[in-house]
PDB file of C-alpha atoms in Angstrom:
ATOM      1  CA  GLU Q 182     -27.498   6.181   1.441  1.00 42.00           C
ATOM      2  CA  LEU Q 183     -24.035   4.824   2.143  1.00 47.00           C
ATOM      3  CA  PHE Q 184     -23.660   1.802   4.441  1.00 47.00           C
ATOM      4  CA  ILE Q 185     -20.487   0.616   6.141  1.00 49.00           C
ATOM      5  CA  MET Q 186     -19.709  -2.423   8.264  1.00 45.00           C
ATOM      6  CA  GLU Q 187     -16.969  -1.080  10.527  1.00 44.00           C
ATOM      7  CA  ASN Q 188     -15.829   1.910  12.556  1.00 49.00           C
ATOM      8  CA  LYS Q 189     -12.693   2.707  10.577  1.00 54.00           C
ATOM      9  CA  LEU Q 190     -14.066   5.465   8.388  1.00 60.00           C
ATOM     10  CA  ARG Q 191     -14.164   8.223  11.011  1.00 61.00           C
ATOM     11  CA  PRO Q 192     -10.467   7.738  11.918  1.00 64.00           C
ATOM     12  CA  LEU Q 193      -9.728   7.834   8.184  1.00 67.00           C
ATOM     13  CA  VAL Q 194     -11.424  11.214   7.860  1.00 66.00           C
ATOM     14  CA  ARG Q 195      -9.322  12.515  10.753  1.00 67.00           C
ATOM     15  CA  GLU Q 196      -6.172  11.330   8.979  1.00 69.00           C
ATOM     16  CA  LEU Q 197      -7.257  13.010   5.757  1.00 70.00           C
ATOM     17  CA  ARG Q 198      -7.843  16.274   7.610  1.00 67.00           C
ATOM     18  CA  GLU Q 199      -4.345  16.083   9.106  1.00 69.00           C
ATOM     19  CA  GLN Q 200      -2.987  15.758   5.568  1.00 65.00           C
ATOM     20  CA  LYS Q 201      -5.122  18.728   4.537  1.00 66.00           C
ATOM     21  CA  ILE Q 202      -7.419  16.625   2.339  1.00 65.00           C
ATOM     22  CA  SER Q 203     -10.991  17.698   2.870  1.00 61.00           C
ATOM     23  CA  LEU Q 204     -13.893  15.488   1.845  1.00 65.00           C
ATOM     24  CA  LYS Q 205     -16.139  18.546   1.675  1.00 60.00           C
ATOM     25  CA  GLY Q 206     -19.139  17.554   3.731  1.00 58.00           C
ATOM     26  CA  PHE Q 207     -18.559  13.822   3.481  1.00 60.00           C
ATOM     27  CA  ASP Q 208     -17.136  13.809   7.011  1.00 58.00           C
ATOM     28  CA  GLN Q 209     -20.305  15.401   8.403  1.00 55.00           C
ATOM     29  CA  HIS Q 210     -22.261  12.857   6.370  1.00 55.00           C
ATOM     30  CA  LEU Q 211     -20.595  10.112   8.432  1.00 52.00           C
ATOM     31  CA  ASP Q 212     -22.892  10.912  11.348  1.00 47.00           C
ATOM     32  CA  THR Q 213     -25.840   9.629   9.306  1.00 47.00           C
ATOM     33  CA  LEU Q 214     -24.176   6.357   8.340  1.00 45.00           C
ATOM     34  CA  HIS Q 215     -25.039   2.963   9.783  1.00 43.00           C
ATOM     35  CA  ILE Q 216     -21.887   1.518  11.346  1.00 44.00           C
ATOM     36  CA  HIS Q 217     -21.173  -2.041  12.460  1.00 42.00           C
ATOM     37  CA  ASP Q 218     -18.008  -3.471  13.986  1.00 43.00           C
ATOM     38  CA  ASP Q 219     -18.922  -6.830  12.514  1.00 44.00           C
ATOM     39  CA  PHE Q 220     -20.851  -7.842   9.448  1.00 43.00           C
ATOM     40  CA  PRO Q 221     -24.398  -8.543  10.637  1.00 45.00           C
ATOM     41  CA  ASN Q 222     -26.223 -11.664   9.568  1.00 48.00           C
ATOM     42  CA  VAL Q 223     -28.480 -11.413   6.540  1.00 46.00           C
ATOM     43  CA  ALA Q 224     -31.708 -11.428   8.531  1.00 51.00           C
ATOM     44  CA  GLU Q 225     -30.537  -8.605  10.801  1.00 51.00           C
ATOM     45  CA  TRP Q 226     -29.299  -6.513   7.871  1.00 44.00           C
ATOM     46  CA  GLU Q 227     -32.508  -6.953   5.899  1.00 50.00           C
ATOM     47  CA  ASN Q 228     -34.585  -6.092   8.971  1.00 53.00           C
ATOM     48  CA  LEU Q 229     -32.595  -2.971   9.889  1.00 49.00           C
ATOM     49  CA  TYR Q 230     -31.837  -1.492   6.496  1.00 48.00           C
ATOM     50  CA  LYS Q 231     -34.210  -3.246   4.105  1.00 51.00           C
ATOM     51  CA  ILE Q 232     -31.385  -4.353   1.829  1.00 50.00           C
ATOM     52  CA  ASP Q 233     -29.800  -7.681   1.001  1.00 53.00           C
ATOM     53  CA  PRO Q 234     -26.067  -7.486   1.807  1.00 50.00           C
ATOM     54  CA  MET Q 235     -25.277 -10.148  -0.771  1.00 52.00           C
ATOM     55  CA  GLU Q 236     -26.876  -8.013  -3.475  1.00 57.00           C
ATOM     56  CA  GLU Q 237     -25.875  -4.608  -2.119  1.00 61.00           C
ATOM     57  CA  GLN Q 238     -22.178  -5.206  -1.390  1.00 66.00           C
ATOM     58  CA  TYR Q 239     -21.287  -2.181  -3.501  1.00 67.00           C
ATOM     59  CA  ALA Q 240     -22.775   0.074  -0.792  1.00 67.00           C
ATOM     60  CA  ILE Q 241     -20.498  -1.209   1.967  1.00 69.00           C
ATOM     61  CA  VAL Q 242     -17.130   0.392   2.674  1.00 72.00           C
ATOM     62  CA  TRP Q 243     -14.982  -2.700   3.167  1.00 75.00           C
ATOM     63  CA  THR Q 244     -11.640  -2.758   4.971  1.00 78.00           C
ATOM     64  CA  PRO Q 245      -9.546  -2.782   1.731  1.00 85.00           C
ATOM     65  CA  ALA Q 246     -11.225   0.448   0.590  1.00 84.00           C
ATOM     66  CA  VAL Q 247     -10.361   2.134   3.897  1.00 82.00           C
ATOM     67  CA  SER Q 248      -6.759   0.902   3.659  1.00 86.00           C
ATOM     68  CA  MET Q 249      -6.499   2.023   0.030  1.00 90.00           C
ATOM     69  CA  ALA Q 250      -7.929   5.421   0.935  1.00 87.00           C
ATOM     70  CA  GLN Q 251      -5.193   5.851   3.534  1.00 86.00           C
ATOM     71  CA  HIS Q 252      -2.606   4.732   0.986  1.00 90.00           C
ATOM     72  CA  LEU Q 253      -3.835   7.189  -1.645  1.00 90.00           C
ATOM     73  CA  ALA Q 254      -3.900  10.043   0.858  1.00 85.00           C
ATOM     74  CA  GLU Q 255      -0.308   9.375   1.895  1.00 86.00           C
ATOM     75  CA  ARG Q 256       0.899   9.712  -1.707  1.00 90.00           C
ATOM     76  CA  ILE Q 257      -1.766  12.007  -3.113  1.00 90.00           C
ATOM     77  CA  GLU Q 258       0.760  14.123  -5.051  1.00 92.00           C
ATOM     78  CA  ASP Q 259       1.553  11.105  -7.264  1.00 95.00           C
ATOM     79  CA  PHE Q 260      -1.926  11.392  -8.774  1.00 96.00           C
ATOM     80  CA  LYS Q 261      -1.903  15.151  -9.342  1.00 95.00           C
ATOM     81  CA  GLY Q 262      -3.024  15.848 -12.898  1.00 97.00           C
ATOM     82  CA  LYS Q 263      -3.001  12.135 -13.780  1.00 98.00           C
ATOM     83  CA  ASN Q 264      -5.600  10.145 -15.707  1.00 98.00           C
ATOM     84  CA  VAL Q 265      -6.989   7.474 -13.370  1.00 98.00           C
ATOM     85  CA  LEU Q 266      -9.304   4.504 -13.895  1.00 97.00           C
ATOM     86  CA  GLU Q 267     -10.960   2.972 -10.833  1.00 97.00           C
ATOM     87  CA  LEU Q 268     -12.315  -0.560 -11.172  1.00 96.00           C
ATOM     88  CA  ALA Q 269     -15.161  -1.785  -8.924  1.00 93.00           C
ATOM     89  CA  ALA Q 270     -15.670   1.671  -7.425  1.00 92.00           C
ATOM     90  CA  GLY Q 271     -18.655   0.566  -5.330  1.00 85.00           C
ATOM     91  CA  HIS Q 272     -19.598   3.485  -3.076  1.00 80.00           C
ATOM     92  CA  GLY Q 273     -17.065   5.908  -4.559  1.00 86.00           C
ATOM     93  CA  LEU Q 274     -14.877   6.638  -1.502  1.00 86.00           C
ATOM     94  CA  LEU Q 275     -11.635   6.314  -3.475  1.00 92.00           C
ATOM     95  CA  SER Q 276     -13.055   8.402  -6.299  1.00 92.00           C
ATOM     96  CA  LEU Q 277     -13.922  11.136  -3.793  1.00 88.00           C
ATOM     97  CA  ILE Q 278     -10.259  11.296  -2.783  1.00 90.00           C
ATOM     98  CA  LEU Q 279      -8.822  11.082  -6.302  1.00 93.00           C
ATOM     99  CA  GLU Q 280     -11.222  13.728  -7.625  1.00 92.00           C
ATOM    100  CA  ARG Q 281      -9.320  16.322  -5.593  1.00 89.00           C
ATOM    101  CA  VAL Q 282      -6.145  16.016  -7.637  1.00 92.00           C
ATOM    102  CA  ALA Q 283      -6.595  13.885 -10.786  1.00 96.00           C
ATOM    103  CA  GLY Q 284      -6.740  15.400 -14.244  1.00 97.00           C
ATOM    104  CA  ASN Q 285      -9.319  12.880 -15.458  1.00 98.00           C
ATOM    105  CA  LEU Q 286     -11.051  10.200 -13.406  1.00 98.00           C
ATOM    106  CA  ILE Q 287     -13.049   7.247 -14.742  1.00 98.00           C
ATOM    107  CA  SER Q 288     -14.984   5.420 -12.023  1.00 97.00           C
ATOM    108  CA  THR Q 289     -16.476   2.063 -12.989  1.00 96.00           C
ATOM    109  CA  ASP Q 290     -18.500  -0.772 -11.524  1.00 93.00           C
ATOM    110  CA  TYR Q 291     -20.430  -3.689 -13.024  1.00 91.00           C
ATOM    111  CA  ASN Q 292     -23.493  -2.909 -10.877  1.00 88.00           C
ATOM    112  CA  PRO Q 293     -25.740  -0.134 -12.257  1.00 89.00           C
ATOM    113  CA  LYS Q 294     -26.813   0.710  -8.687  1.00 83.00           C
ATOM    114  CA  ALA Q 295     -23.176   1.307  -7.769  1.00 85.00           C
ATOM    115  CA  VAL Q 296     -22.719   3.486 -10.849  1.00 91.00           C
ATOM    116  CA  ASP Q 297     -25.671   5.578  -9.713  1.00 87.00           C
ATOM    117  CA  LEU Q 298     -24.319   5.811  -6.145  1.00 82.00           C
ATOM    118  CA  VAL Q 299     -20.857   6.935  -7.297  1.00 87.00           C
ATOM    119  CA  LYS Q 300     -22.419   9.594  -9.514  1.00 89.00           C
ATOM    120  CA  LYS Q 301     -24.489  10.896  -6.613  1.00 84.00           C
ATOM    121  CA  ASN Q 302     -21.518  10.979  -4.250  1.00 83.00           C
ATOM    122  CA  LEU Q 303     -19.303  12.767  -6.778  1.00 87.00           C
ATOM    123  CA  GLU Q 304     -22.033  15.256  -7.625  1.00 86.00           C
ATOM    124  CA  LYS Q 305     -22.666  15.969  -3.949  1.00 81.00           C
ATOM    125  CA  TYR Q 306     -19.094  16.022  -2.629  1.00 79.00           C
ATOM    126  CA  SER Q 307     -17.053  17.117  -5.630  1.00 82.00           C
ATOM    127  CA  THR Q 308     -14.547  19.878  -4.882  1.00 81.00           C
ATOM    128  CA  LYS Q 309     -14.879  21.301  -8.404  1.00 82.00           C
ATOM    129  CA  SER Q 310     -11.066  21.115  -8.500  1.00 85.00           C
ATOM    130  CA  GLY Q 311     -10.905  20.938 -12.279  1.00 92.00           C
ATOM    131  CA  CYS Q 312     -10.853  17.157 -12.506  1.00 95.00           C
ATOM    132  CA  LYS Q 313     -13.056  15.861 -15.306  1.00 96.00           C
ATOM    133  CA  TRP Q 314     -14.808  12.751 -14.007  1.00 96.00           C
ATOM    134  CA  TYR Q 315     -16.819  10.041 -15.712  1.00 97.00           C
ATOM    135  CA  VAL Q 316     -18.821   7.200 -14.164  1.00 96.00           C
ATOM    136  CA  GLU Q 317     -19.615   4.199 -16.344  1.00 96.00           C
ATOM    137  CA  GLN Q 318     -20.761   0.598 -16.030  1.00 95.00           C
ATOM    138  CA  PHE Q 319     -17.892  -1.827 -16.684  1.00 94.00           C
ATOM    139  CA  THR Q 320     -17.768  -5.599 -16.142  1.00 92.00           C
ATOM    140  CA  MET Q 321     -14.284  -7.020 -15.639  1.00 91.00           C
ATOM    141  CA  GLY Q 322     -13.518 -10.029 -17.807  1.00 87.00           C
ATOM    142  CA  LYS Q 323     -16.300  -9.112 -20.213  1.00 90.00           C
ATOM    143  CA  ASP Q 324     -16.128  -5.470 -21.247  1.00 91.00           C
ATOM    144  CA  SER Q 325     -13.188  -3.783 -22.965  1.00 89.00           C
ATOM    145  CA  LEU Q 326     -11.913  -0.253 -22.470  1.00 89.00           C
ATOM    146  CA  GLU Q 327     -13.431   0.619 -25.824  1.00 90.00           C
ATOM    147  CA  ASP Q 328     -16.847  -0.122 -24.314  1.00 92.00           C
ATOM    148  CA  LEU Q 329     -16.363   2.847 -21.976  1.00 92.00           C
ATOM    149  CA  THR Q 330     -16.283   5.161 -24.994  1.00 91.00           C
ATOM    150  CA  LYS Q 331     -19.842   4.125 -25.838  1.00 91.00           C
ATOM    151  CA  GLY Q 332     -20.841   6.220 -22.844  1.00 90.00           C
ATOM    152  CA  SER Q 333     -19.337   9.547 -21.818  1.00 92.00           C
ATOM    153  CA  VAL Q 334     -15.613   8.683 -21.852  1.00 95.00           C
ATOM    154  CA  PRO Q 335     -13.636  10.307 -24.713  1.00 95.00           C
ATOM    155  CA  LYS Q 336     -11.898   7.756 -26.929  1.00 92.00           C
ATOM    156  CA  GLU Q 337      -8.552   9.579 -26.744  1.00 93.00           C
ATOM    157  CA  LEU Q 338      -8.529   9.307 -22.932  1.00 95.00           C
ATOM    158  CA  ILE Q 339      -8.409   5.491 -23.018  1.00 92.00           C
ATOM    159  CA  ASN Q 340      -4.875   5.513 -24.446  1.00 90.00           C
ATOM    160  CA  LYS Q 341      -3.675   8.140 -21.987  1.00 94.00           C
ATOM    161  CA  LEU Q 342      -4.501   6.462 -18.682  1.00 96.00           C
ATOM    162  CA  ASP Q 343      -1.729   6.644 -16.070  1.00 97.00           C
ATOM    163  CA  TYR Q 344      -3.152   4.556 -13.219  1.00 97.00           C
ATOM    164  CA  ILE Q 345      -5.607   1.774 -12.467  1.00 96.00           C
ATOM    165  CA  ILE Q 346      -6.867   1.830  -8.879  1.00 97.00           C
ATOM    166  CA  CYS Q 347      -8.716  -1.102  -7.342  1.00 94.00           C
ATOM    167  CA  SER Q 348      -9.358  -2.519  -3.879  1.00 93.00           C
ATOM    168  CA  GLY Q 349     -10.694  -5.832  -2.597  1.00 89.00           C
ATOM    169  CA  MET Q 350      -9.786  -7.758  -5.747  1.00 86.00           C
ATOM    170  CA  ALA Q 351      -8.220 -10.768  -4.041  1.00 82.00           C
ATOM    171  CA  TRP Q 352     -10.740 -11.909  -1.455  1.00 75.00           C
ATOM    172  CA  GLU Q 353     -11.896 -14.779  -3.706  1.00 78.00           C
ATOM    173  CA  LYS Q 354     -10.268 -16.506  -6.673  1.00 84.00           C
ATOM    174  CA  TRP Q 355     -13.051 -15.747  -9.138  1.00 84.00           C
ATOM    175  CA  ILE Q 356     -12.763 -11.985  -8.707  1.00 86.00           C
ATOM    176  CA  THR Q 357      -8.964 -12.210  -8.931  1.00 90.00           C
ATOM    177  CA  GLU Q 358      -9.405 -13.999 -12.261  1.00 91.00           C
ATOM    178  CA  LEU Q 359     -11.716 -11.270 -13.553  1.00 90.00           C
ATOM    179  CA  ALA Q 360      -9.439  -8.478 -12.379  1.00 92.00           C
ATOM    180  CA  PHE Q 361      -6.381  -9.914 -14.110  1.00 93.00           C
ATOM    181  CA  GLN Q 362      -8.363 -10.536 -17.283  1.00 92.00           C
ATOM    182  CA  ALA Q 363      -9.139  -6.823 -17.240  1.00 92.00           C
ATOM    183  CA  PHE Q 364      -5.504  -5.952 -16.507  1.00 92.00           C
ATOM    184  CA  LYS Q 365      -4.304  -8.077 -19.427  1.00 92.00           C
ATOM    185  CA  HIS Q 366      -6.607  -6.341 -21.879  1.00 91.00           C
ATOM    186  CA  ILE Q 367      -5.685  -2.889 -20.548  1.00 90.00           C
ATOM    187  CA  PHE Q 368      -1.949  -3.608 -20.863  1.00 90.00           C
ATOM    188  CA  GLU Q 369      -2.461  -4.644 -24.494  1.00 89.00           C
ATOM    189  CA  ILE Q 370      -3.818  -1.166 -25.157  1.00 87.00           C
ATOM    190  CA  ASN Q 371      -1.589   0.782 -22.783  1.00 88.00           C
ATOM    191  CA  PRO Q 372       1.516  -1.148 -21.614  1.00 89.00           C
ATOM    192  CA  SER Q 373       2.873   1.775 -19.583  1.00 91.00           C
ATOM    193  CA  ILE Q 374      -0.130   2.088 -17.231  1.00 94.00           C
ATOM    194  CA  LYS Q 375       0.491   1.511 -13.512  1.00 95.00           C
ATOM    195  CA  ILE Q 376      -1.748  -0.613 -11.294  1.00 95.00           C
ATOM    196  CA  VAL Q 377      -2.249   0.148  -7.607  1.00 95.00           C
ATOM    197  CA  MET Q 378      -4.176  -2.660  -5.921  1.00 94.00           C
ATOM    198  CA  CYS Q 379      -5.045  -3.270  -2.286  1.00 92.00           C
ATOM    199  CA  SER Q 380      -6.821  -6.293  -0.841  1.00 90.00           C
ATOM    200  CA  ASP Q 381      -7.048  -8.685   2.030  1.00 86.00           C
ATOM    201  CA  VAL Q 382      -6.333 -12.317   1.105  1.00 87.00           C
ATOM    202  CA  ASN Q 383      -8.150 -15.238   2.679  1.00 83.00           C
ATOM    203  CA  THR Q 384      -5.570 -18.016   2.303  1.00 85.00           C
ATOM    204  CA  LYS Q 385      -2.017 -18.638   1.160  1.00 87.00           C
ATOM    205  CA  ASP Q 386      -3.466 -20.566  -1.784  1.00 88.00           C
ATOM    206  CA  ASP Q 387      -5.304 -17.395  -2.823  1.00 87.00           C
ATOM    207  CA  MET Q 388      -2.025 -15.490  -2.557  1.00 89.00           C
ATOM    208  CA  LYS Q 389      -0.403 -18.064  -4.832  1.00 91.00           C
ATOM    209  CA  VAL Q 390      -3.108 -17.384  -7.449  1.00 90.00           C
ATOM    210  CA  ILE Q 391      -2.217 -13.687  -7.390  1.00 92.00           C
ATOM    211  CA  GLU Q 392       1.512 -14.381  -7.624  1.00 93.00           C
ATOM    212  CA  ASP Q 393       0.919 -16.711 -10.585  1.00 93.00           C
ATOM    213  CA  LYS Q 394      -1.186 -14.080 -12.350  1.00 92.00           C
ATOM    214  CA  ILE Q 395       1.507 -11.449 -11.821  1.00 92.00           C
ATOM    215  CA  SER Q 396       4.091 -13.828 -13.311  1.00 93.00           C
ATOM    216  CA  GLU Q 397       1.784 -14.725 -16.197  1.00 92.00           C
ATOM    217  CA  LEU Q 398       1.511 -11.069 -17.214  1.00 90.00           C
ATOM    218  CA  ALA Q 399       5.238 -10.536 -16.561  1.00 90.00           C
ATOM    219  CA  LEU Q 400       4.462  -7.570 -14.336  1.00 88.00           C
ATOM    220  CA  LYS Q 401       7.172  -5.689 -12.484  1.00 89.00           C
ATOM    221  CA  CYS Q 402       5.468  -5.645  -9.140  1.00 90.00           C
ATOM    222  CA  GLU Q 403       6.212  -4.331  -5.669  1.00 92.00           C
ATOM    223  CA  HIS Q 404       4.311  -6.117  -2.904  1.00 93.00           C
ATOM    224  CA  LYS Q 405       3.880  -4.789   0.620  1.00 93.00           C
ATOM    225  CA  GLU Q 406       1.786  -5.963   3.528  1.00 91.00           C
ATOM    226  CA  LYS Q 407       0.419  -4.136   6.544  1.00 88.00           C
ATOM    227  CA  LEU Q 408      -1.066  -5.502   9.752  1.00 84.00           C
ATOM    228  CA  VAL Q 409      -4.604  -4.142  10.055  1.00 76.00           C
ATOM    229  CA  GLY Q 410      -5.916  -6.677  12.552  1.00 76.00           C
ATOM    230  CA  LYS Q 411      -4.679  -7.628  16.002  1.00 78.00           C
ATOM    231  CA  ASP Q 412      -2.945 -10.947  15.337  1.00 82.00           C
ATOM    232  CA  GLU Q 413       0.280 -10.851  13.323  1.00 83.00           C
ATOM    233  CA  LYS Q 414       0.197 -14.649  13.160  1.00 82.00           C
ATOM    234  CA  ASN Q 415      -3.200 -14.575  11.433  1.00 81.00           C
ATOM    235  CA  PHE Q 416      -2.837 -14.397   7.636  1.00 81.00           C
ATOM    236  CA  LYS Q 417      -6.234 -12.693   7.309  1.00 79.00           C
ATOM    237  CA  ASP Q 418      -5.208  -9.817   9.595  1.00 81.00           C
ATOM    238  CA  PHE Q 419      -2.894  -8.384   6.940  1.00 87.00           C
ATOM    239  CA  MET Q 420      -3.703  -6.001   4.112  1.00 88.00           C
ATOM    240  CA  HIS Q 421      -1.689  -6.399   0.919  1.00 91.00           C
ATOM    241  CA  PHE Q 422      -0.623  -3.725  -1.560  1.00 93.00           C
ATOM    242  CA  TRP Q 423       0.644  -4.325  -5.081  1.00 94.00           C
ATOM    243  CA  GLU Q 424       1.991  -1.816  -7.581  1.00 93.00           C
TER     244      GLU Q 424
END
């Protein structure tokens, strides 16, 4: 079961259809999803869905994932035939989009429940487009790319990755730290890989952490921001994209 906290997924599916990207049944599946405009309190969530939102965050489609999905759809041809690694895949929405065009797709998450959910979603909604996909457990800041080859990922694929895709990596400093630790290790193996990251940012201090990390790794980075909320004076109402 896939849970989401907002009503932005249905409009996303409409946009994907307009760009001739079908999610093959996933759009009909939306009618069975539990949708909230606001994140419910823990007691309400546990009572309604029998899950703990603090433990089951992987099963929620957060705003950055929706924004990244739109971003990927707008430039889907860039990923045609490419080898893509997704970090913190969670529910697998981005993997469902990338599976349509990628040559090879590695979807990862630290949570074994998320790994299982991504596998189920890819098995159920795969387009059988020819993309070879792998889903493996991977903990940023701890595991190395070589650890992926202990599972199903071919060793030769690790050195041929074209893109890293990740969303929601900047909402707290600790996860930003882990993400950039992973980036640093990946660049040591494959310095030509491109990162596409999308996230909301809580404070300007958090943004400074990201900017410092980008400078520390000497990354050539393009940064864009997009208003996704209603208040252009509110820092939190913007979504940020880095590549």
